[in-house]
Amino acid sequence: MAIRRLELLASPLESMFFALTAEEPIDPSHPAELVDRIVALT
Amino acid sequence: MAAVRASGVVKRFESTCALDRVDLVVAPGEVRGLLGPNGAGKTTLLRILLGLVRPDAGSVELFDRPPAQAPALARVAGFVEEPSFYPYLSGRANLELLAELDRGAGAPIERVLERVGLASRAVDRLAGYSSGMRQRLAIAAALLGDPRLLLLDEPTAGLDPAGVREVGGLIRELAADGVAVVLSSHQISEVQDVCDTFTIVRRGRAVWDGTVAALRAQAPASAFALETSDDAHALALAARTPGVRGDASGRGLTLTAERGRLDAYRSRSDTPAWRSAGSSCWPARSSRCSSR
């Protein structure tokens, strides 16, 4: 298996900031939902 | 004595509630990041602290005095929104003008220029200054009054990484001398190494208040976008790697990896195909991955 791209989307503090300030706040203990929302923005 | 003690601050603009019962306490020598998206209320709070706007409710004290009292504001300086200077004057001439307008009180201009690292460029016209130099000059202007509290609105906005480091280093030096600093930003990555504490605001409300270390302790793992030659294998590998989680959605694969765990994942995926792809697989930002 080859990795073609591995790119940082959000550091822990960036994720936390996003979770706290999103239009609809996200529980940071649910990483899948959090990452999905971050991906949607990027 | 706190440099800033604000309690239950409310500010409305017609039907919009810009600040809704915000508390803020800042000690001497503390660097407090006031963070939030654009429009969250950061600048409004700074304006209130600077005595430019009155709150509709709540109380504000600077060094145990209301901002409206001259002795309180005499120890406070800063800027809101983009600081402006005369581009056809030198950095020193701009500061001389400001000092004259401020009746010449405070720190000597040469000392201030030295402090912000602009002494060697003091006679150059401002038009030739970089963004970082302009921000440092703005801080120099704030330092003319020899303040014990600095209120800085987006001091790292528009700066390149070197400029962010320059301004951050200067702020840490001032804090080491006991100056309290409140700085606003909408980019946590730009100020995370400068601040001791954060107040995070969302739609006028403080949604988090505490030390950077405490926020970090609550934060989830780093998130990464992943593209591979075999997504099923990549997800299975993530499931077998402690501290790494893989998810697939319509937008592609993502990994969340705890600090130090990404290297284990990478090494397990280090197939001949991966090695042959070489460094071209790694976009610029990924160089930060393994260090977080």
Short mmCIF file of N, CA and C in Angstrom, two decimals, chain B residues 34-212:
data_model
loop_
_atom_site.label_atom_id
_atom_site.label_comp_id
_atom_site.label_asym_id
_atom_site.label_seq_id
_atom_site.Cartn_x
_atom_site.Cartn_y
_atom_site.Cartn_z
N LEU B 34 -7.21 36.18 22.91
CA LEU B 34 -8.66 36.34 22.76
C LEU B 34 -8.99 35.83 21.37
N LEU B 35 -9.52 34.62 21.32
CA LEU B 35 -9.64 33.93 20.04
C LEU B 35 -11.10 33.74 19.65
N GLY B 36 -11.31 33.74 18.35
CA GLY B 36 -12.65 33.47 17.85
C GLY B 36 -12.71 33.77 16.37
N PRO B 37 -13.73 33.27 15.69
CA PRO B 37 -13.88 33.59 14.28
C PRO B 37 -14.16 35.08 14.09
N ASN B 38 -14.07 35.53 12.87
CA ASN B 38 -14.42 36.92 12.59
C ASN B 38 -15.86 37.18 13.03
N GLY B 39 -16.07 38.32 13.68
CA GLY B 39 -17.41 38.67 14.11
C GLY B 39 -17.81 38.08 15.44
N ALA B 40 -16.87 37.43 16.13
CA ALA B 40 -17.21 36.78 17.41
C ALA B 40 -17.34 37.77 18.56
N GLY B 41 -16.77 38.96 18.39
CA GLY B 41 -16.85 39.97 19.46
C GLY B 41 -15.50 40.37 20.04
N LYS B 42 -14.42 39.87 19.46
CA LYS B 42 -13.08 40.12 20.00
C LYS B 42 -12.75 41.62 20.00
N THR B 43 -12.93 42.24 18.86
CA THR B 43 -12.56 43.65 18.74
C THR B 43 -13.46 44.52 19.62
N THR B 44 -14.71 44.15 19.72
CA THR B 44 -15.62 44.91 20.59
C THR B 44 -15.13 44.88 22.02
N LEU B 45 -14.69 43.71 22.48
CA LEU B 45 -14.18 43.61 23.85
C LEU B 45 -12.91 44.44 24.02
N LEU B 46 -12.03 44.41 23.04
CA LEU B 46 -10.82 45.23 23.13
C LEU B 46 -11.17 46.72 23.15
N ARG B 47 -12.15 47.10 22.37
CA ARG B 47 -12.58 48.52 22.38
C ARG B 47 -13.11 48.92 23.76
N ILE B 48 -13.83 48.02 24.37
CA ILE B 48 -14.35 48.30 25.72
C ILE B 48 -13.20 48.43 26.71
N LEU B 49 -12.22 47.53 26.60
CA LEU B 49 -11.08 47.60 27.52
C LEU B 49 -10.27 48.87 27.31
N LEU B 50 -10.21 49.33 26.08
CA LEU B 50 -9.48 50.56 25.79
C LEU B 50 -10.29 51.81 26.13
N GLY B 51 -11.50 51.63 26.59
CA GLY B 51 -12.33 52.77 26.96
C GLY B 51 -12.94 53.48 25.77
N LEU B 52 -12.93 52.83 24.59
CA LEU B 52 -13.48 53.45 23.39
C LEU B 52 -14.97 53.22 23.27
N VAL B 53 -15.46 52.18 23.89
CA VAL B 53 -16.88 51.82 23.85
C VAL B 53 -17.30 51.48 25.28
N ARG B 54 -18.52 51.86 25.62
CA ARG B 54 -19.02 51.52 26.96
C ARG B 54 -19.87 50.26 26.89
N PRO B 55 -19.70 49.37 27.84
CA PRO B 55 -20.57 48.18 27.84
C PRO B 55 -21.98 48.55 28.27
N ASP B 56 -22.95 47.75 27.82
CA ASP B 56 -24.34 47.97 28.25
C ASP B 56 -24.57 47.40 29.64
N ALA B 57 -23.80 46.41 30.00
CA ALA B 57 -23.92 45.81 31.34
C ALA B 57 -22.60 45.17 31.70
N GLY B 58 -22.45 44.88 32.98
CA GLY B 58 -21.22 44.27 33.45
C GLY B 58 -20.23 45.31 33.93
N SER B 59 -19.11 44.82 34.42
CA SER B 59 -18.11 45.74 34.96
C SER B 59 -16.74 45.45 34.36
N VAL B 60 -15.95 46.51 34.22
CA VAL B 60 -14.58 46.39 33.70
C VAL B 60 -13.67 47.21 34.60
N GLU B 61 -12.59 46.59 35.02
CA GLU B 61 -11.57 47.31 35.78
C GLU B 61 -10.20 47.00 35.22
N LEU B 62 -9.39 48.04 35.09
CA LEU B 62 -8.00 47.89 34.69
C LEU B 62 -7.16 48.34 35.87
N PHE B 63 -6.38 47.46 36.41
CA PHE B 63 -5.60 47.76 37.61
C PHE B 63 -6.51 48.34 38.71
N ASP B 64 -7.63 47.70 38.87
CA ASP B 64 -8.60 48.03 39.93
C ASP B 64 -9.32 49.36 39.73
N ARG B 65 -9.26 49.91 38.53
CA ARG B 65 -9.97 51.17 38.26
C ARG B 65 -10.80 51.02 36.98
N PRO B 66 -11.91 51.73 36.89
CA PRO B 66 -12.68 51.72 35.65
C PRO B 66 -11.87 52.33 34.51
N PRO B 67 -12.02 51.83 33.26
CA PRO B 67 -11.25 52.37 32.14
C PRO B 67 -11.47 53.87 31.92
N ALA B 68 -12.63 54.37 32.34
CA ALA B 68 -12.91 55.80 32.11
C ALA B 68 -12.01 56.70 32.96
N GLN B 69 -11.39 56.14 33.98
CA GLN B 69 -10.52 56.97 34.82
C GLN B 69 -9.12 57.05 34.21
N ALA B 70 -8.63 58.25 34.07
CA ALA B 70 -7.35 58.48 33.41
C ALA B 70 -6.20 57.65 33.99
N PRO B 71 -6.10 57.52 35.31
CA PRO B 71 -4.96 56.74 35.85
C PRO B 71 -4.96 55.30 35.36
N ALA B 72 -6.14 54.76 35.10
CA ALA B 72 -6.19 53.39 34.61
C ALA B 72 -5.68 53.32 33.17
N LEU B 73 -6.19 54.18 32.31
CA LEU B 73 -5.80 54.13 30.90
C LEU B 73 -4.37 54.62 30.67
N ALA B 74 -3.82 55.37 31.61
CA ALA B 74 -2.44 55.83 31.46
C ALA B 74 -1.47 54.66 31.41
N ARG B 75 -1.89 53.53 31.93
CA ARG B 75 -1.00 52.36 31.95
C ARG B 75 -1.38 51.35 30.88
N VAL B 76 -2.24 51.79 29.96
CA VAL B 76 -2.77 50.87 28.95
C VAL B 76 -2.49 51.43 27.56
N ALA B 77 -2.12 50.57 26.65
CA ALA B 77 -1.92 51.00 25.26
C ALA B 77 -2.25 49.83 24.34
N GLY B 78 -2.37 50.14 23.06
CA GLY B 78 -2.64 49.08 22.10
C GLY B 78 -3.25 49.63 20.84
N PHE B 79 -3.78 48.73 20.04
CA PHE B 79 -4.44 49.17 18.81
C PHE B 79 -5.58 48.22 18.49
N VAL B 80 -6.58 48.76 17.84
CA VAL B 80 -7.67 47.92 17.34
C VAL B 80 -7.73 48.08 15.83
N GLU B 81 -8.00 46.96 15.18
CA GLU B 81 -7.97 46.88 13.73
C GLU B 81 -6.59 47.30 13.24
N GLU B 82 -6.45 47.60 11.97
CA GLU B 82 -5.11 47.79 11.43
C GLU B 82 -4.51 49.13 11.84
N PRO B 83 -3.35 49.10 12.49
CA PRO B 83 -2.74 50.39 12.85
C PRO B 83 -2.32 51.14 11.59
N SER B 84 -2.48 52.45 11.61
CA SER B 84 -2.14 53.24 10.42
C SER B 84 -1.06 54.27 10.75
N PHE B 85 -0.16 54.45 9.80
CA PHE B 85 0.93 55.41 9.94
C PHE B 85 1.02 56.22 8.66
N TYR B 86 1.87 57.25 8.71
CA TYR B 86 2.14 58.03 7.49
C TYR B 86 3.22 57.31 6.68
N PRO B 87 2.88 56.82 5.49
CA PRO B 87 3.85 56.01 4.73
C PRO B 87 5.05 56.81 4.23
N TYR B 88 4.90 58.12 4.08
CA TYR B 88 5.99 58.93 3.53
C TYR B 88 6.95 59.42 4.62
N LEU B 89 6.63 59.11 5.88
CA LEU B 89 7.53 59.46 6.98
C LEU B 89 8.33 58.23 7.41
N SER B 90 9.43 58.46 8.07
CA SER B 90 10.20 57.33 8.60
C SER B 90 9.50 56.75 9.82
N GLY B 91 9.99 55.58 10.23
CA GLY B 91 9.44 54.97 11.44
C GLY B 91 9.64 55.89 12.64
N ARG B 92 10.84 56.47 12.73
CA ARG B 92 11.11 57.35 13.87
C ARG B 92 10.21 58.59 13.83
N ALA B 93 10.05 59.19 12.63
CA ALA B 93 9.22 60.40 12.52
C ALA B 93 7.78 60.10 12.90
N ASN B 94 7.29 58.92 12.51
CA ASN B 94 5.93 58.54 12.90
C ASN B 94 5.81 58.47 14.42
N LEU B 95 6.81 57.86 15.05
CA LEU B 95 6.75 57.75 16.52
C LEU B 95 6.89 59.13 17.18
N GLU B 96 7.74 59.99 16.60
CA GLU B 96 7.90 61.35 17.17
C GLU B 96 6.58 62.10 17.13
N LEU B 97 5.88 61.92 16.01
CA LEU B 97 4.58 62.59 15.87
C LEU B 97 3.59 62.08 16.91
N LEU B 98 3.56 60.79 17.08
CA LEU B 98 2.64 60.21 18.07
C LEU B 98 3.01 60.64 19.48
N ALA B 99 4.32 60.69 19.76
CA ALA B 99 4.76 61.10 21.10
C ALA B 99 4.37 62.55 21.37
N GLU B 100 4.47 63.39 20.32
CA GLU B 100 4.10 64.80 20.47
C GLU B 100 2.60 64.93 20.73
N LEU B 101 1.82 64.14 19.99
CA LEU B 101 0.37 64.16 20.20
C LEU B 101 0.02 63.69 21.61
N ASP B 102 0.87 62.81 22.14
CA ASP B 102 0.65 62.28 23.48
C ASP B 102 1.41 63.10 24.51
N ARG B 103 1.76 64.31 24.11
CA ARG B 103 2.48 65.27 24.97
C ARG B 103 3.84 64.74 25.42
N GLY B 104 4.43 63.91 24.58
CA GLY B 104 5.81 63.50 24.83
C GLY B 104 6.04 62.64 26.05
N ALA B 105 4.95 62.22 26.70
CA ALA B 105 5.13 61.43 27.92
C ALA B 105 5.58 60.02 27.59
N GLY B 106 6.34 59.43 28.46
CA GLY B 106 6.63 58.02 28.34
C GLY B 106 8.05 57.71 27.96
N ALA B 107 8.22 56.56 27.29
CA ALA B 107 9.54 56.03 27.02
C ALA B 107 10.24 56.80 25.90
N PRO B 108 11.57 56.92 25.96
CA PRO B 108 12.32 57.56 24.87
C PRO B 108 12.16 56.77 23.58
N ILE B 109 12.04 57.49 22.46
CA ILE B 109 11.78 56.84 21.18
C ILE B 109 12.90 55.87 20.81
N GLU B 110 14.14 56.26 21.05
CA GLU B 110 15.25 55.37 20.69
C GLU B 110 15.16 54.05 21.43
N ARG B 111 14.80 54.13 22.70
CA ARG B 111 14.70 52.91 23.50
C ARG B 111 13.60 51.99 22.97
N VAL B 112 12.49 52.63 22.58
CA VAL B 112 11.36 51.85 22.06
C VAL B 112 11.72 51.20 20.73
N LEU B 113 12.40 51.96 19.86
CA LEU B 113 12.80 51.40 18.57
C LEU B 113 13.77 50.23 18.76
N GLU B 114 14.66 50.39 19.71
CA GLU B 114 15.60 49.32 20.02
C GLU B 114 14.83 48.09 20.51
N ARG B 115 13.84 48.33 21.34
CA ARG B 115 13.07 47.24 21.95
C ARG B 115 12.38 46.37 20.90
N VAL B 116 11.86 47.02 19.86
CA VAL B 116 11.13 46.26 18.85
C VAL B 116 12.02 45.86 17.67
N GLY B 117 13.31 46.13 17.79
CA GLY B 117 14.24 45.70 16.75
C GLY B 117 14.20 46.52 15.49
N LEU B 118 13.81 47.78 15.59
CA LEU B 118 13.73 48.63 14.40
C LEU B 118 14.74 49.78 14.42
N ALA B 119 15.67 49.77 15.37
CA ALA B 119 16.60 50.91 15.48
C ALA B 119 17.39 51.11 14.19
N SER B 120 17.79 50.01 13.56
CA SER B 120 18.62 50.14 12.36
C SER B 120 17.83 50.59 11.14
N ARG B 121 16.52 50.51 11.21
CA ARG B 121 15.66 50.93 10.08
C ARG B 121 14.83 52.15 10.43
N ALA B 122 15.20 52.83 11.51
CA ALA B 122 14.36 53.92 12.03
C ALA B 122 14.23 55.08 11.07
N VAL B 123 15.26 55.32 10.25
CA VAL B 123 15.20 56.50 9.36
C VAL B 123 14.60 56.15 8.00
N ASP B 124 14.31 54.87 7.78
CA ASP B 124 13.69 54.48 6.51
C ASP B 124 12.22 54.87 6.48
N ARG B 125 11.77 55.20 5.28
CA ARG B 125 10.35 55.53 5.14
C ARG B 125 9.49 54.28 5.39
N LEU B 126 8.34 54.53 5.96
CA LEU B 126 7.46 53.42 6.30
C LEU B 126 7.03 52.63 5.07
N ALA B 127 6.97 53.33 3.92
CA ALA B 127 6.53 52.65 2.69
C ALA B 127 7.42 51.46 2.36
N GLY B 128 8.67 51.47 2.85
CA GLY B 128 9.58 50.37 2.58
C GLY B 128 9.57 49.29 3.65
N TYR B 129 8.71 49.43 4.64
CA TYR B 129 8.66 48.44 5.72
C TYR B 129 7.86 47.21 5.29
N SER B 130 8.28 46.06 5.77
CA SER B 130 7.48 44.85 5.58
C SER B 130 6.29 44.88 6.53
N SER B 131 5.36 43.93 6.33
CA SER B 131 4.20 43.86 7.23
C SER B 131 4.63 43.62 8.67
N GLY B 132 5.64 42.74 8.83
CA GLY B 132 6.13 42.46 10.18
C GLY B 132 6.72 43.70 10.83
N MET B 133 7.46 44.49 10.04
CA MET B 133 8.06 45.72 10.59
C MET B 133 6.97 46.72 10.98
N ARG B 134 5.92 46.79 10.17
CA ARG B 134 4.82 47.72 10.51
C ARG B 134 4.13 47.30 11.80
N GLN B 135 3.97 45.98 11.96
CA GLN B 135 3.34 45.52 13.21
C GLN B 135 4.25 45.82 14.39
N ARG B 136 5.56 45.65 14.19
CA ARG B 136 6.48 45.95 15.30
C ARG B 136 6.48 47.44 15.59
N LEU B 137 6.33 48.27 14.54
CA LEU B 137 6.25 49.71 14.77
C LEU B 137 4.96 50.05 15.54
N ALA B 138 3.88 49.33 15.21
CA ALA B 138 2.63 49.56 15.93
C ALA B 138 2.80 49.23 17.41
N ILE B 139 3.53 48.16 17.68
CA ILE B 139 3.78 47.83 19.09
C ILE B 139 4.69 48.88 19.71
N ALA B 140 5.66 49.37 18.92
CA ALA B 140 6.53 50.45 19.43
C ALA B 140 5.70 51.67 19.81
N ALA B 141 4.73 51.99 18.95
CA ALA B 141 3.87 53.15 19.25
C ALA B 141 3.12 52.93 20.55
N ALA B 142 2.68 51.69 20.74
CA ALA B 142 1.96 51.38 21.99
C ALA B 142 2.90 51.48 23.20
N LEU B 143 4.17 51.17 22.98
CA LEU B 143 5.12 51.18 24.10
C LEU B 143 5.57 52.59 24.49
N LEU B 144 5.24 53.58 23.67
CA LEU B 144 5.67 54.95 23.98
C LEU B 144 5.18 55.40 25.36
N GLY B 145 4.02 54.93 25.73
CA GLY B 145 3.48 55.33 27.03
C GLY B 145 3.96 54.46 28.18
N ASP B 146 4.93 53.59 27.91
CA ASP B 146 5.47 52.68 28.92
C ASP B 146 4.34 51.93 29.64
N PRO B 147 3.49 51.24 28.88
CA PRO B 147 2.28 50.63 29.47
C PRO B 147 2.60 49.39 30.27
N ARG B 148 1.68 49.05 31.15
CA ARG B 148 1.74 47.78 31.88
C ARG B 148 0.69 46.81 31.36
N LEU B 149 -0.13 47.29 30.44
CA LEU B 149 -1.13 46.43 29.79
C LEU B 149 -1.18 46.79 28.31
N LEU B 150 -0.98 45.78 27.47
CA LEU B 150 -1.04 45.97 26.02
C LEU B 150 -2.25 45.23 25.47
N LEU B 151 -3.05 45.93 24.66
CA LEU B 151 -4.22 45.33 24.03
C LEU B 151 -4.01 45.38 22.52
N LEU B 152 -3.82 44.23 21.92
CA LEU B 152 -3.39 44.16 20.52
C LEU B 152 -4.43 43.39 19.70
N ASP B 153 -4.97 44.05 18.71
CA ASP B 153 -5.99 43.44 17.86
C ASP B 153 -5.32 42.82 16.64
N GLU B 154 -5.35 41.50 16.58
CA GLU B 154 -4.78 40.75 15.45
C GLU B 154 -3.34 41.18 15.13
N PRO B 155 -2.43 41.14 16.09
CA PRO B 155 -1.07 41.61 15.82
C PRO B 155 -0.29 40.76 14.83
N THR B 156 -0.76 39.53 14.57
CA THR B 156 -0.04 38.68 13.63
C THR B 156 -0.76 38.57 12.28
N ALA B 157 -1.83 39.33 12.10
CA ALA B 157 -2.60 39.22 10.86
C ALA B 157 -1.75 39.65 9.67
N GLY B 158 -1.77 38.84 8.64
CA GLY B 158 -1.08 39.18 7.40
C GLY B 158 0.42 38.98 7.43
N LEU B 159 0.94 38.44 8.51
CA LEU B 159 2.39 38.25 8.60
C LEU B 159 2.79 36.87 8.08
N ASP B 160 3.99 36.81 7.51
CA ASP B 160 4.52 35.50 7.12
C ASP B 160 5.04 34.81 8.39
N PRO B 161 5.39 33.53 8.28
CA PRO B 161 5.81 32.80 9.50
C PRO B 161 6.95 33.49 10.25
N ALA B 162 7.90 34.08 9.52
CA ALA B 162 9.00 34.77 10.20
C ALA B 162 8.47 35.99 10.97
N GLY B 163 7.54 36.70 10.35
CA GLY B 163 6.95 37.87 11.01
C GLY B 163 6.16 37.48 12.25
N VAL B 164 5.43 36.37 12.16
CA VAL B 164 4.68 35.87 13.32
C VAL B 164 5.64 35.57 14.47
N ARG B 165 6.77 34.95 14.14
CA ARG B 165 7.75 34.62 15.18
C ARG B 165 8.36 35.89 15.78
N GLU B 166 8.64 36.88 14.93
CA GLU B 166 9.22 38.14 15.41
C GLU B 166 8.29 38.80 16.41
N VAL B 167 7.04 38.96 16.01
CA VAL B 167 6.08 39.63 16.88
C VAL B 167 5.83 38.81 18.14
N GLY B 168 5.75 37.50 17.97
CA GLY B 168 5.54 36.64 19.13
C GLY B 168 6.68 36.73 20.12
N GLY B 169 7.90 36.75 19.61
CA GLY B 169 9.07 36.87 20.47
C GLY B 169 9.07 38.18 21.24
N LEU B 170 8.68 39.24 20.55
CA LEU B 170 8.62 40.55 21.20
C LEU B 170 7.58 40.56 22.32
N ILE B 171 6.43 39.96 22.04
CA ILE B 171 5.36 39.91 23.06
C ILE B 171 5.83 39.11 24.27
N ARG B 172 6.52 38.01 24.04
CA ARG B 172 7.01 37.21 25.18
C ARG B 172 8.04 38.00 26.01
N GLU B 173 8.88 38.78 25.34
CA GLU B 173 9.85 39.61 26.07
C GLU B 173 9.14 40.62 26.96
N LEU B 174 8.09 41.24 26.42
CA LEU B 174 7.35 42.23 27.21
C LEU B 174 6.68 41.56 28.40
N ALA B 175 6.13 40.38 28.17
CA ALA B 175 5.48 39.66 29.28
C ALA B 175 6.50 39.30 30.35
N ALA B 176 7.71 38.94 29.92
CA ALA B 176 8.75 38.59 30.89
C ALA B 176 9.09 39.79 31.77
N ASP B 177 8.84 40.99 31.26
CA ASP B 177 9.06 42.20 32.05
C ASP B 177 7.84 42.58 32.89
N GLY B 178 6.82 41.72 32.87
CA GLY B 178 5.66 41.97 33.70
C GLY B 178 4.50 42.65 33.01
N VAL B 179 4.64 42.91 31.70
CA VAL B 179 3.54 43.56 30.97
C VAL B 179 2.45 42.51 30.70
N ALA B 180 1.23 42.86 31.01
CA ALA B 180 0.10 41.99 30.66
C ALA B 180 -0.29 42.26 29.21
N VAL B 181 -0.57 41.22 28.47
CA VAL B 181 -0.90 41.38 27.05
C VAL B 181 -2.20 40.64 26.76
N VAL B 182 -3.12 41.32 26.11
CA VAL B 182 -4.30 40.65 25.55
C VAL B 182 -4.22 40.83 24.05
N LEU B 183 -4.17 39.73 23.33
CA LEU B 183 -4.09 39.82 21.88
C LEU B 183 -5.20 39.00 21.26
N SER B 184 -5.78 39.55 20.22
CA SER B 184 -6.85 38.82 19.55
C SER B 184 -6.32 38.14 18.30
N SER B 185 -6.97 37.07 17.92
CA SER B 185 -6.61 36.37 16.68
C SER B 185 -7.74 35.43 16.30
N HIS B 186 -7.84 35.17 15.01
CA HIS B 186 -8.77 34.11 14.59
C HIS B 186 -7.99 32.88 14.11
N GLN B 187 -6.66 32.90 14.32
CA GLN B 187 -5.81 31.78 13.93
C GLN B 187 -5.09 31.27 15.16
N ILE B 188 -5.58 30.21 15.73
CA ILE B 188 -4.97 29.69 16.96
C ILE B 188 -3.54 29.23 16.71
N SER B 189 -3.25 28.77 15.51
CA SER B 189 -1.90 28.27 15.23
C SER B 189 -0.86 29.40 15.28
N GLU B 190 -1.30 30.63 15.04
CA GLU B 190 -0.35 31.75 15.04
C GLU B 190 0.02 32.21 16.44
N VAL B 191 -0.81 31.90 17.41
CA VAL B 191 -0.59 32.46 18.75
C VAL B 191 -0.44 31.39 19.83
N GLN B 192 -0.51 30.12 19.44
CA GLN B 192 -0.48 29.07 20.46
C GLN B 192 0.85 29.02 21.21
N ASP B 193 1.93 29.44 20.56
CA ASP B 193 3.23 29.42 21.24
C ASP B 193 3.53 30.72 21.98
N VAL B 194 2.66 31.72 21.82
CA VAL B 194 2.88 33.03 22.44
C VAL B 194 2.07 33.16 23.72
N CYS B 195 0.87 32.58 23.71
CA CYS B 195 -0.09 32.82 24.80
C CYS B 195 0.11 31.85 25.96
N ASP B 196 -0.18 32.35 27.15
CA ASP B 196 -0.25 31.49 28.34
C ASP B 196 -1.67 30.95 28.50
N THR B 197 -2.63 31.79 28.17
CA THR B 197 -4.04 31.46 28.40
C THR B 197 -4.86 31.89 27.19
N PHE B 198 -6.01 31.25 27.04
CA PHE B 198 -6.93 31.60 25.96
C PHE B 198 -8.31 31.91 26.53
N THR B 199 -8.96 32.88 25.95
CA THR B 199 -10.41 33.01 26.07
C THR B 199 -10.95 32.87 24.65
N ILE B 200 -11.75 31.85 24.42
CA ILE B 200 -12.29 31.61 23.09
C ILE B 200 -13.74 32.08 23.06
N VAL B 201 -14.04 32.92 22.10
CA VAL B 201 -15.39 33.48 22.02
C VAL B 201 -16.07 33.03 20.73
N ARG B 202 -17.35 32.82 20.86
CA ARG B 202 -18.17 32.42 19.72
C ARG B 202 -19.49 33.17 19.83
N ARG B 203 -19.81 33.93 18.79
CA ARG B 203 -21.05 34.71 18.78
C ARG B 203 -21.23 35.51 20.07
N GLY B 204 -20.17 36.14 20.52
CA GLY B 204 -20.26 37.03 21.67
C GLY B 204 -20.18 36.36 23.02
N ARG B 205 -20.10 35.05 23.04
CA ARG B 205 -20.03 34.34 24.32
C ARG B 205 -18.68 33.67 24.48
N ALA B 206 -18.14 33.71 25.70
CA ALA B 206 -16.91 32.98 25.98
C ALA B 206 -17.25 31.51 26.12
N VAL B 207 -16.68 30.69 25.24
CA VAL B 207 -17.00 29.26 25.26
C VAL B 207 -15.87 28.45 25.87
N TRP B 208 -14.73 29.08 26.10
CA TRP B 208 -13.64 28.38 26.77
C TRP B 208 -12.70 29.40 27.39
N ASP B 209 -12.21 29.09 28.58
CA ASP B 209 -11.31 30.00 29.29
C ASP B 209 -10.33 29.16 30.10
N GLY B 210 -9.06 29.34 29.88
CA GLY B 210 -8.08 28.58 30.64
C GLY B 210 -6.72 28.60 29.99
N THR B 211 -5.84 27.77 30.50
CA THR B 211 -4.47 27.77 29.98
C THR B 211 -4.40 27.03 28.65
N VAL B 212 -3.36 27.36 27.90
CA VAL B 212 -3.15 26.66 26.64
C VAL B 212 -2.92 25.17 26.90
#
